[in-house]
Tab-separated table of C-alpha atoms and ligand atoms in Angstrom:
chain	number	residue	atom	x	y	z
A	1	MET	CA	-12.120	-9.001	39.702
A	2	GLY	CA	-11.231	-11.016	42.734
A	3	GLU	CA	-12.202	-14.456	41.626
A	4	THR	CA	-9.262	-16.814	41.485
A	5	ASP	CA	-11.303	-19.816	40.047
A	6	VAL	CA	-11.245	-20.051	36.354
A	7	ILE	CA	-14.856	-21.318	36.139
A	8	ASP	CA	-16.165	-18.340	38.333
A	9	LEU	CA	-14.264	-15.901	36.234
A	10	LEU	CA	-15.651	-17.441	33.046
A	11	GLN	CA	-19.200	-17.344	34.439
A	12	ALA	CA	-18.753	-13.805	35.568
A	13	GLN	CA	-17.620	-13.032	31.937
A	14	HIS	CA	-20.881	-14.700	30.665
A	15	ALA	CA	-22.855	-12.133	32.745
A	16	MET	CA	-20.726	-9.277	31.528
A	17	ILE	CA	-21.427	-10.397	27.877
A	18	ARG	CA	-25.032	-10.380	28.590
A	19	ASP	CA	-24.811	-6.813	29.974
A	20	LEU	CA	-22.857	-5.798	26.956
A	21	PHE	CA	-25.423	-7.055	24.533
A	22	ASP	CA	-27.963	-4.928	26.565
A	23	GLU	CA	-25.838	-1.969	26.062
A	24	VAL	CA	-25.330	-2.498	22.385
A	25	GLU	CA	-29.077	-3.053	21.915
A	26	GLN	CA	-29.959	0.055	23.966
A	27	ALA	CA	-27.339	2.420	22.690
A	28	SER	CA	-28.191	5.322	20.549
A	29	ALA	CA	-27.055	5.332	16.962
A	30	LYS	CA	-24.133	7.582	17.825
A	31	ASP	CA	-22.963	5.272	20.765
A	32	ARG	CA	-23.651	1.978	19.106
A	33	ALA	CA	-20.146	1.618	17.363
A	34	GLU	CA	-18.285	2.114	20.648
A	35	ALA	CA	-20.570	-0.290	22.558
A	36	PHE	CA	-20.086	-2.873	19.919
A	37	THR	CA	-16.373	-2.560	19.923
A	38	ARG	CA	-16.329	-3.287	23.667
A	39	LEU	CA	-18.704	-6.323	23.059
A	40	VAL	CA	-16.286	-7.590	20.158
A	41	ARG	CA	-13.242	-7.204	22.599
A	42	LEU	CA	-14.880	-9.023	25.515
A	43	LEU	CA	-16.084	-11.835	23.089
A	44	ALA	CA	-12.535	-12.148	21.721
A	45	VAL	CA	-11.059	-12.242	25.282
A	46	HIS	CA	-13.536	-14.580	26.527
A	47	GLU	CA	-13.710	-17.154	23.668
A	48	THR	CA	-9.989	-17.234	23.016
A	49	ALA	CA	-9.316	-17.821	26.751
A	50	GLU	CA	-11.746	-20.816	26.743
A	51	GLU	CA	-10.205	-22.311	23.587
A	52	GLU	CA	-6.648	-21.828	24.847
A	53	ILE	CA	-7.074	-22.800	28.440
A	54	VAL	CA	-10.462	-24.554	29.383
A	55	HIS	CA	-11.484	-26.473	26.512
A	56	PRO	CA	-8.283	-28.432	26.026
A	57	TYR	CA	-8.352	-29.409	29.630
A	58	ALA	CA	-11.918	-30.301	29.731
A	59	ARG	CA	-11.501	-32.491	26.651
A	60	ARG	CA	-9.025	-34.586	28.417
A	61	LYS	CA	-10.781	-34.424	31.908
A	62	ILE	CA	-14.487	-34.806	31.658
A	63	ASP	CA	-16.722	-37.646	30.441
A	64	GLY	CA	-17.458	-37.600	26.650
A	65	GLY	CA	-14.923	-34.715	26.604
A	66	ASP	CA	-14.202	-34.980	22.746
A	67	GLU	CA	-17.929	-34.744	21.854
A	68	VAL	CA	-18.666	-31.967	24.389
A	69	ILE	CA	-15.917	-29.799	23.281
A	70	ASP	CA	-16.224	-30.308	19.532
A	71	ASP	CA	-19.857	-29.089	19.948
A	72	ARG	CA	-18.672	-26.041	21.945
A	73	LEU	CA	-15.924	-25.242	19.277
A	74	ALA	CA	-18.500	-25.583	16.525
A	75	GLU	CA	-20.859	-23.028	18.363
A	76	GLU	CA	-17.903	-20.697	18.827
A	77	ASN	CA	-16.908	-20.871	15.237
A	78	GLU	CA	-20.291	-20.168	14.056
A	79	ALA	CA	-20.626	-17.169	16.327
A	80	LYS	CA	-17.225	-15.860	15.234
A	81	GLU	CA	-18.291	-15.987	11.523
A	82	LEU	CA	-21.381	-13.954	12.314
A	83	LEU	CA	-19.227	-11.514	14.496
A	84	SER	CA	-16.874	-10.890	11.650
A	85	ARG	CA	-19.570	-10.299	9.069
A	86	MET	CA	-21.166	-7.779	11.424
A	87	ASP	CA	-17.877	-6.077	12.057
A	88	GLN	CA	-17.151	-5.759	8.272
A	89	ALA	CA	-20.549	-4.348	7.670
A	90	GLY	CA	-20.430	-1.930	10.640
A	91	PRO	CA	-23.038	-0.945	13.189
A	92	ALA	CA	-24.662	1.350	10.715
A	93	ALA	CA	-25.670	-1.556	8.413
A	94	PRO	CA	-29.380	-2.075	7.896
A	95	ASP	CA	-29.455	-5.552	9.182
A	96	PHE	CA	-27.154	-4.884	12.216
A	97	MET	CA	-29.848	-5.089	14.950
A	98	GLU	CA	-31.372	-8.280	13.497
A	99	ASN	CA	-27.775	-9.841	13.212
A	100	LEU	CA	-27.230	-8.640	16.907
A	101	LEU	CA	-30.223	-10.485	18.108
A	102	MET	CA	-29.226	-13.620	16.321
A	103	LEU	CA	-25.747	-13.467	17.651
A	104	ARG	CA	-26.974	-12.779	21.070
A	105	ALA	CA	-29.270	-15.790	20.946
A	106	ALA	CA	-26.361	-18.005	19.737
A	107	VAL	CA	-23.820	-16.751	22.252
A	108	GLU	CA	-26.185	-17.009	25.231
A	109	ALA	CA	-27.205	-20.619	24.279
A	110	HIS	CA	-23.489	-21.502	23.881
A	111	ALA	CA	-22.726	-19.990	27.427
A	112	ARG	CA	-25.630	-22.063	28.940
A	113	SER	CA	-24.350	-25.144	27.152
A	114	GLU	CA	-20.757	-24.603	28.496
A	115	GLU	CA	-22.156	-24.185	32.065
A	116	ARG	CA	-24.331	-27.202	31.775
A	117	TYR	CA	-22.178	-29.813	29.918
A	118	GLU	CA	-18.684	-28.563	30.445
A	119	PHE	CA	-18.150	-26.345	33.543
A	120	LEU	CA	-20.021	-28.584	36.121
A	121	GLN	CA	-18.005	-31.666	35.123
A	122	LEU	CA	-14.750	-29.477	34.883
A	123	ARG	CA	-15.311	-28.373	38.417
A	124	ALA	CA	-15.951	-31.909	39.697
A	125	HIS	CA	-12.777	-33.249	37.905
A	126	THR	CA	-10.324	-30.602	38.953
A	127	SER	CA	-8.465	-29.390	42.082
A	128	GLU	CA	-8.858	-25.728	43.297
A	129	ALA	CA	-5.201	-25.358	42.549
A	130	GLU	CA	-5.680	-26.409	39.021
A	131	ARG	CA	-8.528	-23.993	38.546
A	132	ARG	CA	-6.520	-21.295	40.167
A	133	SER	CA	-3.573	-21.790	37.734
A	134	MET	CA	-5.923	-21.751	34.799
A	135	ALA	CA	-7.410	-18.357	36.090
A	136	ALA	CA	-4.033	-16.622	35.571
A	137	GLY	CA	-4.353	-16.916	31.758
A	138	VAL	CA	-7.947	-15.669	31.837
A	139	LYS	CA	-7.124	-12.737	33.944
A	140	ALA	CA	-4.276	-11.666	31.742
A	141	ALA	CA	-6.629	-11.724	28.823
A	142	GLU	CA	-9.353	-9.966	30.578
A	143	ALA	CA	-6.857	-7.087	31.573
A	144	MET	CA	-6.662	-6.416	27.754
A	145	ALA	CA	-10.398	-5.341	27.569
A	146	PRO	CA	-11.721	-3.744	30.741
A	147	THR	CA	-15.505	-3.651	30.068
A	148	HIS	CA	-16.078	-0.202	31.730
A	149	PRO	CA	-12.630	1.687	31.158
A	150	HIS	CA	-12.073	4.745	32.967
A	151	PRO	CA	-10.192	7.850	31.249
A	152	GLY	CA	-6.541	7.023	30.719
A	153	THR	CA	-7.030	3.365	30.465
A	154	GLU	CA	-9.053	3.437	27.117
A	155	SER	CA	-6.115	4.507	25.027
A	156	ALA	CA	-4.004	1.765	26.404
A	157	THR	CA	-6.827	-0.876	25.754
A	158	LYS	CA	-7.174	0.573	22.299
A	159	ASN	CA	-3.612	-0.087	21.500
A	160	LEU	CA	-3.785	-3.743	22.527
A	161	LEU	CA	-7.057	-4.691	20.960
A	162	VAL	CA	-7.534	-3.228	17.687
A	163	GLY	CA	-8.632	-4.291	14.182
A	164	THR	CA	-10.826	-7.176	13.157
A	165	PRO	CA	-12.247	-9.690	15.582
A	166	VAL	CA	-9.796	-12.240	14.328
A	167	ALA	CA	-6.836	-9.849	14.700
A	168	MET	CA	-8.006	-9.226	18.458
A	169	MET	CA	-8.251	-12.933	19.009
A	170	ASP	CA	-4.761	-13.472	17.583
A	171	ARG	CA	-3.373	-10.773	20.057
A	172	VAL	CA	-5.298	-12.318	23.033
A	173	ARG	CA	-3.995	-15.751	22.054
A	174	ASP	CA	-0.247	-14.435	22.317
A	175	VAL	CA	-0.847	-12.902	25.616
A	176	ILE	CA	-2.409	-16.050	26.950
A	177	ARG	CA	0.386	-18.251	25.723
A	178	GLN	CA	2.925	-15.861	27.211
A	179	THR	CA	1.142	-15.948	30.582
A	180	MET	CA	0.680	-19.590	30.681
A	181	GLY	CA	4.356	-20.185	29.654
A	182	LYS	CA	3.829	-21.950	26.404
A	183	LYS	CA	5.446	-20.969	23.158
A	184	PRO	CA	3.407	-18.741	20.920
B	201	FE2	FE1	-17.153	-20.224	24.693
B	202	FE2	FE1	-18.132	-18.980	27.513
């Protein structure tokens, strides 16, 4: 992806997340697990990048930052809990599709709230240079989870992001902190 503005990158990821929900919903029973794993990886990458890079910045920079970000974090935590429960039960669980629709509604409402209450203001309160430097961490995270991996890259991706959603998020957090030059 060519974007170098962090907000453009995150909004493009919101669109990719919507596409992946479509893929999981439409997948045959045999392909559902693989599609769901790609969705879990992308959500781990996306939400962790926001939590590490963008939310702390927005908290300081935008009007009513504490309230806006506390609300977004609460939404993210709720979605993560559901995601973990779904991951544990597996895509063959009888309530998988019901939970998937619930997760989708929650994640999409959350993304709309970010775009409306956080990203608009963040764009107005930051310089292009600031948004470019924040994009570096998001790109490093995104590189860990190509949404349409071609043969050869899939095995490398698997090694990077495996296990439970929480384990994936921990791994993403380490990579972002290394990239952004913070101590893990
Ligand atoms: Fe988010
Ligand atoms: Fe988001």
